[in-house]
JSON list of C-alpha atoms in Angstrom, two decimals:
[
{"chain": "Y", "resi": 1, "resn": "MET", "atom": "CA", "xyz": [8.46, -4.40, -15.38]},
{"chain": "Y", "resi": 2, "resn": "LEU", "atom": "CA", "xyz": [7.82, -5.03, -11.71]},
{"chain": "Y", "resi": 3, "resn": "THR", "atom": "CA", "xyz": [11.07, -4.45, -9.83]},
{"chain": "Y", "resi": 4, "resn": "ARG", "atom": "CA", "xyz": [10.47, -5.15, -6.14]},
{"chain": "Y", "resi": 5, "resn": "ILE", "atom": "CA", "xyz": [7.99, -5.60, -3.34]},
{"chain": "Y", "resi": 6, "resn": "ASP", "atom": "CA", "xyz": [7.19, -1.97, -2.54]},
{"chain": "Y", "resi": 7, "resn": "HIS", "atom": "CA", "xyz": [5.12, -2.69, 0.55]},
{"chain": "Y", "resi": 8, "resn": "ILE", "atom": "CA", "xyz": [2.76, -5.01, 2.31]},
{"chain": "Y", "resi": 9, "resn": "GLY", "atom": "CA", "xyz": [-0.41, -3.29, 3.49]},
{"chain": "Y", "resi": 10, "resn": "ILE", "atom": "CA", "xyz": [-1.72, -4.30, 6.90]},
{"chain": "Y", "resi": 11, "resn": "ALA", "atom": "CA", "xyz": [-5.17, -3.19, 8.03]},
{"chain": "Y", "resi": 12, "resn": "CYS", "atom": "CA", "xyz": [-5.52, -2.34, 11.72]},
{"chain": "Y", "resi": 13, "resn": "PHE", "atom": "CA", "xyz": [-8.08, -0.90, 14.12]},
{"chain": "Y", "resi": 14, "resn": "ASP", "atom": "CA", "xyz": [-5.63, 1.28, 16.08]},
{"chain": "Y", "resi": 15, "resn": "LEU", "atom": "CA", "xyz": [-2.73, 2.72, 14.08]},
{"chain": "Y", "resi": 16, "resn": "ASP", "atom": "CA", "xyz": [-0.79, 4.05, 17.07]},
{"chain": "Y", "resi": 17, "resn": "ARG", "atom": "CA", "xyz": [-0.98, 0.75, 18.95]},
{"chain": "Y", "resi": 18, "resn": "THR", "atom": "CA", "xyz": [0.01, -1.22, 15.84]},
{"chain": "Y", "resi": 19, "resn": "VAL", "atom": "CA", "xyz": [2.96, 1.09, 15.11]},
{"chain": "Y", "resi": 20, "resn": "GLU", "atom": "CA", "xyz": [4.13, 0.60, 18.69]},
{"chain": "Y", "resi": 21, "resn": "PHE", "atom": "CA", "xyz": [3.95, -3.19, 18.29]},
{"chain": "Y", "resi": 22, "resn": "TYR", "atom": "CA", "xyz": [6.17, -3.12, 15.18]},
{"chain": "Y", "resi": 23, "resn": "ARG", "atom": "CA", "xyz": [8.57, -0.68, 16.83]},
{"chain": "Y", "resi": 24, "resn": "ALA", "atom": "CA", "xyz": [8.87, -2.61, 20.10]},
{"chain": "Y", "resi": 25, "resn": "THR", "atom": "CA", "xyz": [8.89, -6.08, 18.56]},
{"chain": "Y", "resi": 26, "resn": "TYR", "atom": "CA", "xyz": [11.00, -5.62, 15.42]},
{"chain": "Y", "resi": 27, "resn": "GLY", "atom": "CA", "xyz": [12.64, -2.22, 15.80]},
{"chain": "Y", "resi": 28, "resn": "PHE", "atom": "CA", "xyz": [10.91, -0.78, 12.71]},
{"chain": "Y", "resi": 29, "resn": "GLU", "atom": "CA", "xyz": [10.58, 3.00, 12.75]},
{"chain": "Y", "resi": 30, "resn": "VAL", "atom": "CA", "xyz": [7.98, 5.18, 11.07]},
{"chain": "Y", "resi": 31, "resn": "PHE", "atom": "CA", "xyz": [9.31, 6.67, 7.86]},
{"chain": "Y", "resi": 32, "resn": "HIS", "atom": "CA", "xyz": [6.17, 8.57, 6.81]},
{"chain": "Y", "resi": 33, "resn": "THR", "atom": "CA", "xyz": [2.60, 9.18, 8.00]},
{"chain": "Y", "resi": 34, "resn": "GLU", "atom": "CA", "xyz": [-0.37, 10.72, 6.25]},
{"chain": "Y", "resi": 35, "resn": "VAL", "atom": "CA", "xyz": [-4.13, 10.75, 5.97]},
{"chain": "Y", "resi": 36, "resn": "ASN", "atom": "CA", "xyz": [-5.45, 9.85, 2.52]},
{"chain": "Y", "resi": 37, "resn": "GLU", "atom": "CA", "xyz": [-8.94, 11.36, 2.47]},
{"chain": "Y", "resi": 38, "resn": "GLU", "atom": "CA", "xyz": [-9.80, 9.84, -0.93]},
{"chain": "Y", "resi": 39, "resn": "GLN", "atom": "CA", "xyz": [-9.10, 6.32, 0.34]},
{"chain": "Y", "resi": 40, "resn": "GLY", "atom": "CA", "xyz": [-10.41, 7.02, 3.85]},
{"chain": "Y", "resi": 41, "resn": "VAL", "atom": "CA", "xyz": [-7.30, 5.88, 5.73]},
{"chain": "Y", "resi": 42, "resn": "ARG", "atom": "CA", "xyz": [-4.71, 7.10, 8.17]},
{"chain": "Y", "resi": 43, "resn": "GLU", "atom": "CA", "xyz": [-1.45, 5.35, 7.47]},
{"chain": "Y", "resi": 44, "resn": "ALA", "atom": "CA", "xyz": [2.10, 4.86, 8.61]},
{"chain": "Y", "resi": 45, "resn": "MET", "atom": "CA", "xyz": [4.90, 3.61, 6.36]},
{"chain": "Y", "resi": 46, "resn": "LEU", "atom": "CA", "xyz": [7.58, 1.67, 8.23]},
{"chain": "Y", "resi": 47, "resn": "LYS", "atom": "CA", "xyz": [10.76, 1.42, 6.15]},
{"chain": "Y", "resi": 48, "resn": "ILE", "atom": "CA", "xyz": [12.26, -2.05, 6.15]},
{"chain": "Y", "resi": 49, "resn": "ASN", "atom": "CA", "xyz": [15.19, -1.56, 3.76]},
{"chain": "Y", "resi": 50, "resn": "GLY", "atom": "CA", "xyz": [16.47, 0.28, 0.70]},
{"chain": "Y", "resi": 51, "resn": "THR", "atom": "CA", "xyz": [16.59, -1.44, -2.69]},
{"chain": "Y", "resi": 52, "resn": "SER", "atom": "CA", "xyz": [19.02, -1.48, -5.59]},
{"chain": "Y", "resi": 53, "resn": "ASP", "atom": "CA", "xyz": [16.62, 0.51, -7.81]},
{"chain": "Y", "resi": 54, "resn": "GLY", "atom": "CA", "xyz": [16.66, 3.46, -5.39]},
{"chain": "Y", "resi": 55, "resn": "GLY", "atom": "CA", "xyz": [13.31, 2.57, -3.85]},
{"chain": "Y", "resi": 56, "resn": "ALA", "atom": "CA", "xyz": [12.58, 0.88, -0.56]},
{"chain": "Y", "resi": 57, "resn": "SER", "atom": "CA", "xyz": [10.43, -1.82, 0.96]},
{"chain": "Y", "resi": 58, "resn": "TYR", "atom": "CA", "xyz": [7.88, -0.89, 3.60]},
{"chain": "Y", "resi": 59, "resn": "LEU", "atom": "CA", "xyz": [5.12, -2.14, 5.83]},
{"chain": "Y", "resi": 60, "resn": "GLN", "atom": "CA", "xyz": [2.10, 0.10, 5.32]},
{"chain": "Y", "resi": 61, "resn": "LEU", "atom": "CA", "xyz": [-0.18, 0.17, 8.34]},
{"chain": "Y", "resi": 62, "resn": "LEU", "atom": "CA", "xyz": [-3.72, 1.30, 7.50]},
{"chain": "Y", "resi": 63, "resn": "GLU", "atom": "CA", "xyz": [-6.41, 2.50, 9.91]},
{"chain": "Y", "resi": 64, "resn": "PRO", "atom": "CA", "xyz": [-9.75, 3.50, 8.35]},
{"chain": "Y", "resi": 65, "resn": "THR", "atom": "CA", "xyz": [-10.95, 7.04, 9.00]},
{"chain": "Y", "resi": 66, "resn": "ARG", "atom": "CA", "xyz": [-14.50, 6.06, 8.09]},
{"chain": "Y", "resi": 67, "resn": "GLU", "atom": "CA", "xyz": [-16.44, 2.80, 8.12]},
{"chain": "Y", "resi": 68, "resn": "ASP", "atom": "CA", "xyz": [-17.44, 3.02, 4.45]},
{"chain": "Y", "resi": 69, "resn": "SER", "atom": "CA", "xyz": [-13.83, 3.13, 3.19]},
{"chain": "Y", "resi": 70, "resn": "ALA", "atom": "CA", "xyz": [-12.46, 0.04, 1.43]},
{"chain": "Y", "resi": 71, "resn": "VAL", "atom": "CA", "xyz": [-10.16, -0.68, 4.40]},
{"chain": "Y", "resi": 72, "resn": "GLY", "atom": "CA", "xyz": [-13.01, -0.08, 6.87]},
{"chain": "Y", "resi": 73, "resn": "LYS", "atom": "CA", "xyz": [-15.25, -2.55, 5.07]},
{"chain": "Y", "resi": 74, "resn": "TRP", "atom": "CA", "xyz": [-12.40, -5.04, 4.79]},
{"chain": "Y", "resi": 75, "resn": "LEU", "atom": "CA", "xyz": [-11.65, -4.80, 8.53]},
{"chain": "Y", "resi": 76, "resn": "ALA", "atom": "CA", "xyz": [-15.32, -5.29, 9.42]},
{"chain": "Y", "resi": 77, "resn": "LYS", "atom": "CA", "xyz": [-15.40, -8.48, 7.35]},
{"chain": "Y", "resi": 78, "resn": "ASN", "atom": "CA", "xyz": [-11.91, -9.92, 7.97]},
{"chain": "Y", "resi": 79, "resn": "GLY", "atom": "CA", "xyz": [-10.43, -8.30, 11.06]},
{"chain": "Y", "resi": 80, "resn": "GLU", "atom": "CA", "xyz": [-6.84, -7.11, 11.30]},
{"chain": "Y", "resi": 81, "resn": "GLY", "atom": "CA", "xyz": [-4.21, -8.54, 9.00]},
{"chain": "Y", "resi": 82, "resn": "VAL", "atom": "CA", "xyz": [-2.58, -8.45, 5.60]},
{"chain": "Y", "resi": 83, "resn": "HIS", "atom": "CA", "xyz": [-4.76, -6.37, 3.27]},
{"chain": "Y", "resi": 84, "resn": "HIS", "atom": "CA", "xyz": [-2.64, -6.25, 0.09]},
{"chain": "Y", "resi": 85, "resn": "ILE", "atom": "CA", "xyz": [0.78, -6.61, -1.47]},
{"chain": "Y", "resi": 86, "resn": "ALA", "atom": "CA", "xyz": [2.27, -3.87, -3.63]},
{"chain": "Y", "resi": 87, "resn": "PHE", "atom": "CA", "xyz": [4.86, -4.26, -6.36]},
{"chain": "Y", "resi": 88, "resn": "GLY", "atom": "CA", "xyz": [7.07, -1.38, -7.41]},
{"chain": "Y", "resi": 89, "resn": "THR", "atom": "CA", "xyz": [7.36, -0.41, -11.06]},
{"chain": "Y", "resi": 90, "resn": "ALA", "atom": "CA", "xyz": [8.90, 2.49, -12.97]},
{"chain": "Y", "resi": 91, "resn": "ASP", "atom": "CA", "xyz": [5.77, 2.64, -15.19]},
{"chain": "Y", "resi": 92, "resn": "VAL", "atom": "CA", "xyz": [2.48, 1.96, -13.42]},
{"chain": "Y", "resi": 93, "resn": "ASP", "atom": "CA", "xyz": [0.52, 3.00, -16.52]},
{"chain": "Y", "resi": 94, "resn": "GLY", "atom": "CA", "xyz": [2.37, 0.69, -18.90]},
{"chain": "Y", "resi": 95, "resn": "ASP", "atom": "CA", "xyz": [2.47, -2.28, -16.54]},
{"chain": "Y", "resi": 96, "resn": "ALA", "atom": "CA", "xyz": [-1.22, -1.92, -15.68]},
{"chain": "Y", "resi": 97, "resn": "GLU", "atom": "CA", "xyz": [-2.09, -1.94, -19.38]},
{"chain": "Y", "resi": 98, "resn": "ALA", "atom": "CA", "xyz": [0.14, -4.95, -20.07]},
{"chain": "Y", "resi": 99, "resn": "ILE", "atom": "CA", "xyz": [-1.44, -6.85, -17.17]},
{"chain": "Y", "resi": 100, "resn": "ARG", "atom": "CA", "xyz": [-4.94, -5.81, -18.28]},
{"chain": "Y", "resi": 101, "resn": "GLY", "atom": "CA", "xyz": [-4.05, -7.24, -21.70]},
{"chain": "Y", "resi": 102, "resn": "LYS", "atom": "CA", "xyz": [-3.47, -10.61, -20.03]},
{"chain": "Y", "resi": 103, "resn": "GLY", "atom": "CA", "xyz": [-7.05, -10.65, -18.75]},
{"chain": "Y", "resi": 104, "resn": "VAL", "atom": "CA", "xyz": [-6.49, -9.35, -15.22]},
{"chain": "Y", "resi": 105, "resn": "ARG", "atom": "CA", "xyz": [-8.97, -6.71, -14.07]},
{"chain": "Y", "resi": 106, "resn": "VAL", "atom": "CA", "xyz": [-7.32, -3.39, -13.18]},
{"chain": "Y", "resi": 107, "resn": "LEU", "atom": "CA", "xyz": [-9.53, -1.55, -10.68]},
{"chain": "Y", "resi": 108, "resn": "TYR", "atom": "CA", "xyz": [-8.79, 2.04, -11.76]},
{"chain": "Y", "resi": 109, "resn": "ASP", "atom": "CA", "xyz": [-9.00, 3.34, -15.33]},
{"chain": "Y", "resi": 110, "resn": "GLU", "atom": "CA", "xyz": [-6.21, 5.80, -14.50]},
{"chain": "Y", "resi": 111, "resn": "PRO", "atom": "CA", "xyz": [-3.69, 5.47, -11.66]},
{"chain": "Y", "resi": 112, "resn": "ARG", "atom": "CA", "xyz": [-4.47, 7.50, -8.54]},
{"chain": "Y", "resi": 113, "resn": "ARG", "atom": "CA", "xyz": [-2.36, 9.26, -5.92]},
{"chain": "Y", "resi": 114, "resn": "GLY", "atom": "CA", "xyz": [-1.02, 6.93, -3.27]},
{"chain": "Y", "resi": 115, "resn": "SER", "atom": "CA", "xyz": [1.26, 7.23, -0.26]},
{"chain": "Y", "resi": 116, "resn": "MET", "atom": "CA", "xyz": [4.11, 9.72, -0.45]},
{"chain": "Y", "resi": 117, "resn": "ASP", "atom": "CA", "xyz": [2.75, 11.11, -3.76]},
{"chain": "Y", "resi": 118, "resn": "SER", "atom": "CA", "xyz": [3.19, 7.78, -5.55]},
{"chain": "Y", "resi": 119, "resn": "ARG", "atom": "CA", "xyz": [0.97, 6.72, -8.47]},
{"chain": "Y", "resi": 120, "resn": "ILE", "atom": "CA", "xyz": [-1.00, 3.54, -7.84]},
{"chain": "Y", "resi": 121, "resn": "THR", "atom": "CA", "xyz": [-3.57, 1.13, -9.17]},
{"chain": "Y", "resi": 122, "resn": "PHE", "atom": "CA", "xyz": [-4.95, -2.16, -7.91]},
{"chain": "Y", "resi": 123, "resn": "LEU", "atom": "CA", "xyz": [-5.55, -5.54, -9.52]},
{"chain": "Y", "resi": 124, "resn": "HIS", "atom": "CA", "xyz": [-8.70, -7.48, -8.68]},
{"chain": "Y", "resi": 125, "resn": "PRO", "atom": "CA", "xyz": [-8.01, -10.13, -6.05]},
{"chain": "Y", "resi": 126, "resn": "LYS", "atom": "CA", "xyz": [-10.22, -12.69, -7.81]},
{"chain": "Y", "resi": 127, "resn": "ASP", "atom": "CA", "xyz": [-7.84, -12.52, -10.77]},
{"chain": "Y", "resi": 128, "resn": "CYS", "atom": "CA", "xyz": [-4.72, -12.74, -8.54]},
{"chain": "Y", "resi": 129, "resn": "HIS", "atom": "CA", "xyz": [-5.42, -15.93, -6.58]},
{"chain": "Y", "resi": 130, "resn": "GLY", "atom": "CA", "xyz": [-7.20, -14.11, -3.76]},
{"chain": "Y", "resi": 131, "resn": "VAL", "atom": "CA", "xyz": [-4.56, -11.41, -3.24]},
{"chain": "Y", "resi": 132, "resn": "LEU", "atom": "CA", "xyz": [-5.43, -7.73, -3.63]},
{"chain": "Y", "resi": 133, "resn": "THR", "atom": "CA", "xyz": [-2.41, -6.51, -5.58]},
{"chain": "Y", "resi": 134, "resn": "GLU", "atom": "CA", "xyz": [-1.24, -2.92, -5.94]},
{"chain": "Y", "resi": 135, "resn": "LEU", "atom": "CA", "xyz": [1.14, -1.51, -8.55]},
{"chain": "Y", "resi": 136, "resn": "VAL", "atom": "CA", "xyz": [3.18, 1.50, -7.39]},
{"chain": "Y", "resi": 137, "resn": "THR", "atom": "CA", "xyz": [5.37, 4.04, -9.12]},
{"chain": "Y", "resi": 138, "resn": "SER", "atom": "CA", "xyz": [7.16, 5.97, -6.39]},
{"chain": "Y", "resi": 139, "resn": "ALA", "atom": "CA", "xyz": [7.40, 9.74, -6.58]},
{"chain": "Y", "resi": 140, "resn": "PRO", "atom": "CA", "xyz": [10.97, 10.95, -7.08]},
{"chain": "Y", "resi": 141, "resn": "ARG", "atom": "CA", "xyz": [12.58, 11.42, -3.66]},
{"chain": "Y", "resi": 142, "resn": "PRO", "atom": "CA", "xyz": [15.77, 13.14, -2.64]},
{"chain": "Y", "resi": 143, "resn": "ALA", "atom": "CA", "xyz": [18.74, 10.75, -2.42]},
{"chain": "Y", "resi": 144, "resn": "ALA", "atom": "CA", "xyz": [18.89, 11.23, 1.38]},
{"chain": "Y", "resi": 145, "resn": "GLU", "atom": "CA", "xyz": [15.49, 9.51, 1.75]},
{"chain": "Y", "resi": 146, "resn": "HIS", "atom": "CA", "xyz": [16.40, 6.31, -0.14]}
]
């Protein structure tokens, strides 16, 4: 069962400049940064709030580290902006299978590693009214991080 909006992914050309915009304009601070070599992105997670299920909601800012990455190709075609929406779930495997059973294409056969050691998969945007949709099971985090 999907429990919350985990994050909204925003593709950008310059991660540092985009982080500074969100910090200066809205007061959002960086919670986590990493480079995901498999996905070809450098990212920053800006925590918006905690949630009742122990998770949180974030903005995920994504800068491609190579032009041939999915985010790099998307930026070249669309420019900066909202790239995807991610829903949190306690069981990415089970929810992906249930959604697949309803005729929605799931892009990965098995969930992959996402930000902050989460487990993720994506749903095809053509099956989700034009929205690239991610399913996320967060890695267990210490209570102090929630």
